[in-house]
Amino acid sequence: MSTRFTKWLAGAVLGATAMVGATFGARAEETIKIGVLHSLSGTMAISETTLKDVMLMLIDEQNKKGGVLGKKLEAVVVDPASNWPLFAEKARQLISQDKVSAVFGCWTSVSRKSVLPVFEELNNILFYPVQYEGEESSRNIFYTGAAPNQQAIPAVDYLMAEEGVKRWVLAGTDYVYPRTTNKILEAYLKAKGVAADDIMINYTPFGHSDWQTIVADIKKFGSAGKKTAVVSTINGDANVPFYKELANQGIKATDIPVVAFSVGEEELAGLDTSNLVGHLAAWNYFMSVDVPENAEFIKKWQAYTNNPKRVTNDPMEAHVIGFNMWVKAVEKAGTTDPDKVIDALIGVSVPNLSGGYSTMMPNHHITKPVLIGEIKADGQFDIVSQTPGLIMGDEWSDYLEGSKDLISDWRAPLKCGNFNVATGKCGGSGK
Amino acid sequence: MVISTLSRLRRLCLIAMAILTLAGAGAIGQARAQDVQDTLKLFSGSYDDIQKGIEALAVSGQPTAIEILQALTDNRLLAGADGSLVYKDAAGALHDAATGTVVAAEPAGAKPVRANNRIRRAVEAALGQLTLVSPDPAKRLEAALSVFKSKDQTALPLIETALARETDAKVKTALERAKAALVLYGPGEEPAKLAAVEVIAAQGDQDALAMLAATPSPSPALAAAIKDASDAIEGRLALWSGVQSFYYGISLGSVLLLAAIGLAITFGVMGVINMAHGEMVMIGAYTTFVVQDIIRNSAPWLFDYSLAIALPLAFLVSGAVGILIERVIIRFLYGRPLETLLATFGLSLVLQQAVRSLFGPTNREVGNPAWMSGAFDLGGLTLTYNRMWIIVFSIVVLFVLMVVLRRTAFGLQMRAVTQNRRMAGSMGIRTNWVDMLTFGLGSGIAGIAGVALSQIDNVSPNLGQGYIIDSFMVVVFGGVGNLWGTLVGAMTLGITNKLLEPVAGAVLGKIFVLVALVLFIQRKPRGLFPQKGRAVER
Amino acid sequence: MIMKRLFGSDAMALWFLACLLVVTVLVGVLNLATPADSALHVPTYLVALLGKYLCYAILALSIDLVWGYVGILSLGHGAFFALGGYAMGMYLMRQIGPRGVYGDPVLPDFMVFLNWKELPWYWLGFDNFLFAMVMVALVPGILAFVFGYLAFRSRVTGVYLSIITQAMTYALLLAFFRNDMGFGGNNGLTDFKDLLGFNLQTDGMRVALFAASALALALCYLLCLWITRSRFGKVLIAVRDAESRTRFMGYRVEGYKLAAFTLSAVMAGVAGALYVPQVGIINPGEFAPQNSIEAVVWVAVGGRGTLVGAAVGAIVVNFGKTVFTGVLPELWLFALGGLFVFVTLLMPKGIVGTVPQLLDMMRSRKAQNAGETAKPEAPRPAAE
């Protein structure tokens, strides 16, 4: 090999190092930067791309109102490509190189788990907009999606009361959210007197596409003479083939209703819903909520995306709430310094899109109404039930053995994410 | 116009019959106007009130009952602020619910009466009673089934009347079953109930089992009869469930076959490791989406033929993309299969992102035409139409492909080129040309597979990713270069997977299949049907 | 003498090691010894990022050893990488101790909420660093040995081998996704605190991990270099170029292949173990067949059968990925995919093979002007 090449190689390596430095070097600060950490490629792009657009719209709109603290906002969009280690890397890049003041992002639990240490280490703020399994409370994360008690339990209560369901199929994708939700539900159902025989739990892998056997099993389970319902925590891509199989095997909502926690307007947009009328979903927001705030948001969103058919969904509302809370907290604190904003965020109350107000609680979860909707033929939801008041997100479930004694309170004297009320100590159950 | 008048006449006739039957059966006397008003007021109330209203309406003899109930299910029933009720007919004209007369305007503050599942069930039960005497046998069958489900005792006299005059054998059986269900759940005597158990047991399916299991407070003799009947049904169903698993296996196998069959050409025959194969399938699925989208917007009556239109188009589009890829990339890489792998892997990323940019990252809706929707029973099996057509379709594609390969000049040239390129060239075959067309054929068939897969799976940019590994497994397992091998490979993998699934669960089942496959390749390194001859050691 | 034997007549190896040394020292010193606002300061973020690239470089090196020198195209090397990573991750999980959210002194958080009462047997011993390090090498090694033994003995070669390695990593992917396996399911292992008692999040620890990765890369490189230059290595190359002929000459081809494959898997495992503390998470996604294919692409981009090329390819592609996912979040897949196509079509010898060729061409043009002729090119690996 020629020495000329080796010299070239050495030059290239050093040059590249210099380039890295230049690429990630700090820039002058004239704007307030906001990180948007949503996958734009890979398996999760299907859900997350929309949230990126929502953030861009919100930031754009805030800038038209004059920005925050007299400065314009600037979105820094990166693509973590549905790759979990890449989420951590990109989070680090956003915070330490782009110097963002807050990050809005993540969808899956694993992506949140991946970035959590980064946010705690570099002391920044993450707004996480998706319903999740709970069992977590970090000082640096604000959970604007639903905790299990803000989605699953009201849905089950509704089915018991309204449909008289006695037998339950808990079907989910095999990952932490369905596992935890199903554990909570199982404990809850048993506490309500449902026999173990009347609960069937089934887990399938991600992207499962052949549902023939499982749907047949559900049908069989449902023909034991008691009213049966399916509680579905099936994730993302697997839903379309699942619902197609349900429709084709003739399982109607009037026979065995399916209530889903991960199926919203966006997911239904890829489906012919005429055979799914009456199946349910539980969320904290539906596009069909009939209040002026929502109508205005939908109008803005459809104009922004230049698509009059574009739908809205629950995680989008969570980002709207989270963003408005952040703006309000920054204005209250008079600075974007994360420490001050984290303290200022607790207690902030902003209008949600279902006609009420959502408040950030000391456990970094928010108050929300729970809505139950039935799928309509046009892919929208008919809201058949709404909790009378707001429900506060419960991060540590009371129905799980490991966490029933834990609470989280990030206000001044306690400042603890896993305070044990039984032992009076911060730091988990501490056996 | 004529049709609507006719249907209105028929409906009137039907309502008249229902009223006559009700009156004749003595279920309830002539409805008075005041009662009707009270009943209709209920529809402005809570779900509980609406349900009461539906139940009252079903036995009221109200002439517009069917219209009201059907309007309710279709969201065409409006309640005014004062409790007055109007419904829209299919043409959009408003009718007063009490009298059926056309009214000019909606009452003040009119809102659609909402329905949830409970209300829908009540409507189904009520319509079941009201349409037991419909002139349309299909409707009568449906009515009988809904009475069977609702077990509404008030329908018993109606059922008996309907049974007495029923001529259609199928409907008659359904009515007998419905009657048996009512007897079993009613206050009747033990002998009658025992007979009912027999009727229901003869049905021998899941519904019968459910019906028997939930019998209210059976006497000891009845309980024993129920247990015997249930055991018999369960035994029968267990037998069928084995067959059902096998069928599911064939169905999964046919999906694998479709996904792999194009690869069997590009990889099996040409030796090109095409990692972008899945994306060819995806392009086919998106072609279907585009075709349906155009049809929906401009020619909705064609919808049932949308798949037939999409098939050749998908073949052409994917085939053209394939030919383009072959001309621009692959032809420079022949003889270097591993480098093709890398280039096509890069290509698959580009294609995915291209589709994502063009159509957006979310799932697109591809509808099932009527003939692809629903299911039918065969013995103890429930066969869904879409799966069944896919099985048929995959076999047809396989055979057409075989005919092309074995019986046409192009097939002959293709085989000649793959067996001995230089000699084929010397014989005057344009090998370059044949390569291009072969790759186009393989890609086009992948596109056809995409049309079929759009019926059961997501149409999203990730569609192809889900099938690529499985497709390679199928081709390698069956033996490269052998279409029969691909068929047997796909079916074996599908059936093994589905037979394991009830035992081991979906995930473990799939892991077992993969491990078994790895071990199998160790035993037979060239698959089930290895290519023979010296040309193998390439 | 040893130097001569190792590096032969060309100086590329020396230059590569020298560059590695310079960059490592420079990055380390500039990160730790300069103030954060200095223009020369290397941010910690970059240290972690470069450390990750180096781990990928080791993985690429291990693939190049078997693909470039033995002709085994493994599309499942990500599995060995991930297994090494899991072994390290298990050690790190045990190090968390009672600092997990539930405060359980023994069980990791995910076991607590799945109601596991005690540690499964295969987690025992992972609180010991040495044991964990042995496992980092042993688990991928044993898997590769068993898999390779079965495959090579029955002479599974070429694309068949590639496909079954893919099946292997796919099966492991599905298995590790299962929560019942006791490896944390989809969430994997995360929220690590300490390594050997040192806080993972300090700058010093990051530089140390980065330096360890650089050292491991250098050692693995030297090892590969030594192997490929040795008599053993010559046989490997013979197997690559003409397997049957080598067998007929009396060599036990299976043994040679198996040894190289197992060693390569161990190297991949080590890379995974170094990767996990630097990125802070290990989850089943690492088993995804796409990851393994991508790693092979790095080798192809850098230049197959050159060792240096593998490392360069891994670093260049991942650097590009880092830049483009930030700069062109919507379009970077076009760039990446396009790069793969471009490289295979127009640079079949990769960066390390093509660039000197271009330089030689330029030089020979100059030389021709001076009345000289260029020396002939060194032999390259044959096509498949």
Coordinates of C-alpha atoms in Angstrom, one line a residue, chain A residues 1-10 13-14 16-17 19-21 23-24 40-42 49 52-53 77-81 83-86 88-90 92-93 96-97 108-110 112-114 116-118 120-121 133 135-136 174-176 179-180 183 205-206 396 400-403 406 418 427-431, chain C residues 10-12 15-16 19 22-23 26-27 43-46 48-50 52-53 98 100-105 112-115 117 174 177-180 186-188 190-192 201 206 275 279-281 283 285-286 291 308 312 319 321-323 325-327 329-330 332-333 351-352 355-356 359-360 363 366 375 380:
Chain A
M1 CA 0.0 0.0 0.0
S2 CA 1.4 3.3 -0.9
T3 CA 2.5 5.8 1.7
R4 CA 0.6 8.4 -0.1
F5 CA -2.6 6.6 0.7
T6 CA -1.7 6.1 4.3
K7 CA -1.1 9.8 4.5
W8 CA -4.4 10.4 2.9
L9 CA -6.0 8.1 5.4
A10 CA -4.5 9.9 8.3
V13 CA -9.4 10.7 9.9
L14 CA -8.2 14.0 11.4
A16 CA -13.3 13.9 9.9
T17 CA -12.7 14.6 13.6
M19 CA -15.7 18.1 10.9
V20 CA -17.5 16.4 13.7
G21 CA -16.4 19.2 16.0
T23 CA -20.9 20.0 12.9
F24 CA -21.7 19.8 16.5
L40 CA -39.3 9.5 11.0
S41 CA -38.1 6.2 9.5
G42 CA -38.3 2.6 10.6
T49 CA -44.1 11.3 12.1
K52 CA -43.3 15.8 14.6
D53 CA -45.7 17.7 12.4
V77 CA -35.8 17.9 14.4
V78 CA -33.8 14.7 14.4
D79 CA -34.6 11.2 13.3
P80 CA -33.8 8.5 15.8
A81 CA -35.0 6.0 13.2
N83 CA -33.6 2.5 16.9
W84 CA -33.5 2.7 20.7
P85 CA -29.8 3.3 21.3
L86 CA -30.0 6.0 18.6
A88 CA -30.2 8.1 23.6
E89 CA -27.6 9.3 21.2
K90 CA -29.9 11.9 19.6
R92 CA -27.6 13.7 24.1
Q93 CA -27.0 15.5 20.8
S96 CA -25.5 19.0 24.8
Q97 CA -24.9 20.2 21.2
T108 CA -42.5 3.4 22.7
S109 CA -41.7 2.7 26.3
V110 CA -38.3 1.4 25.4
R112 CA -38.3 6.5 26.8
K113 CA -36.4 4.1 29.0
S114 CA -33.4 4.6 26.6
L116 CA -34.3 8.6 30.6
P117 CA -30.7 8.4 32.0
V118 CA -29.6 11.0 29.5
E120 CA -31.5 12.9 34.2
E121 CA -27.7 13.2 33.6
E133 CA -47.7 1.5 31.7
E135 CA -44.4 2.5 37.1
E136 CA -42.0 5.3 36.5
D174 CA -45.6 -8.9 24.3
Y175 CA -44.0 -5.9 25.7
V176 CA -44.0 -3.9 28.9
R179 CA -47.9 -6.8 30.3
T180 CA -48.3 -4.1 33.0
K183 CA -51.5 -7.3 35.3
P205 CA -45.1 -10.7 19.0
F206 CA -44.7 -7.3 17.4
W396 CA -47.5 3.7 40.8
L400 CA -49.4 -4.1 41.7
E401 CA -47.7 -5.6 44.6
G402 CA -44.3 -3.9 44.1
S403 CA -45.7 -0.4 43.7
L406 CA -45.1 4.1 46.4
N418 CA -40.6 6.6 44.5
G427 CA -36.1 4.8 47.2
G428 CA -38.7 2.2 46.3
S429 CA -40.1 -0.6 48.4
G430 CA -36.7 -1.4 49.9
K431 CA -37.2 -5.0 51.0
Chain C
D10 CA 3.2 -1.9 3.8
A11 CA 2.8 0.7 6.4
M12 CA -1.0 0.9 6.4
W15 CA -0.6 4.3 10.1
F16 CA -4.0 2.9 11.2
C19 CA -4.1 7.4 13.9
V22 CA -3.4 10.0 18.2
V23 CA -7.2 10.4 18.0
L26 CA -6.3 13.8 21.6
V27 CA -9.9 13.2 22.3
P43 CA -17.6 17.5 24.3
T44 CA -18.5 14.4 26.2
Y45 CA -21.3 13.7 23.8
L46 CA -18.7 13.3 21.1
A48 CA -19.5 8.6 23.7
L49 CA -20.3 8.8 20.0
L50 CA -16.7 8.0 18.9
K52 CA -19.8 3.8 19.8
Y53 CA -18.1 4.0 16.4
P98 CA -31.0 -1.3 45.5
G100 CA -33.7 0.6 41.1
V101 CA -37.1 2.3 41.3
Y102 CA -38.5 -0.4 43.5
G103 CA -35.4 -0.5 45.6
D104 CA -35.1 -4.3 45.5
P105 CA -31.6 -5.2 46.4
V112 CA -40.1 -6.9 40.3
F113 CA -43.1 -5.8 38.3
L114 CA -43.4 -9.1 36.6
N115 CA -43.7 -10.5 40.1
K117 CA -39.6 -13.8 43.3
L174 CA -38.0 -13.2 18.9
F177 CA -38.6 -10.1 22.9
R178 CA -40.4 -12.5 25.1
N179 CA -40.8 -11.1 28.6
D180 CA -40.8 -14.7 30.0
N186 CA -38.6 -5.3 24.4
N187 CA -37.3 -2.8 26.9
G188 CA -34.1 -4.7 27.4
T190 CA -31.2 0.0 30.8
D191 CA -30.7 2.7 33.5
F192 CA -27.2 1.5 34.3
Q201 CA -22.0 9.2 33.7
R206 CA -16.6 7.9 29.3
Y275 CA -21.0 -0.8 23.3
V279 CA -25.0 3.8 24.7
G280 CA -26.7 2.9 28.0
I281 CA -29.1 0.3 26.7
N283 CA -32.5 -4.5 23.9
G285 CA -33.5 -4.7 18.6
E286 CA -29.8 -5.4 18.3
N291 CA -28.5 -4.6 11.9
V308 CA -8.5 -1.5 8.0
V312 CA -12.9 2.7 8.3
F319 CA -20.6 9.1 11.1
K321 CA -25.7 8.3 9.7
T322 CA -25.2 10.6 12.7
V323 CA -24.8 13.6 10.6
T325 CA -30.2 11.8 10.8
G326 CA -29.7 15.3 12.3
V327 CA -29.3 17.4 9.1
P329 CA -34.0 13.8 9.0
E330 CA -36.5 13.1 6.2
W332 CA -31.2 10.4 5.1
L333 CA -32.4 7.0 4.1
I351 CA -12.9 3.0 0.2
V352 CA -9.6 1.5 1.2
V355 CA -8.9 5.5 -3.1
P356 CA -5.3 4.3 -3.4
L359 CA -4.1 8.0 -6.2
D360 CA -2.0 5.4 -8.0
R363 CA 0.6 9.2 -9.6
K366 CA 2.6 11.9 -13.3
K375 CA 4.1 -0.9 -9.9
R380 CA -7.3 -8.7 -4.1

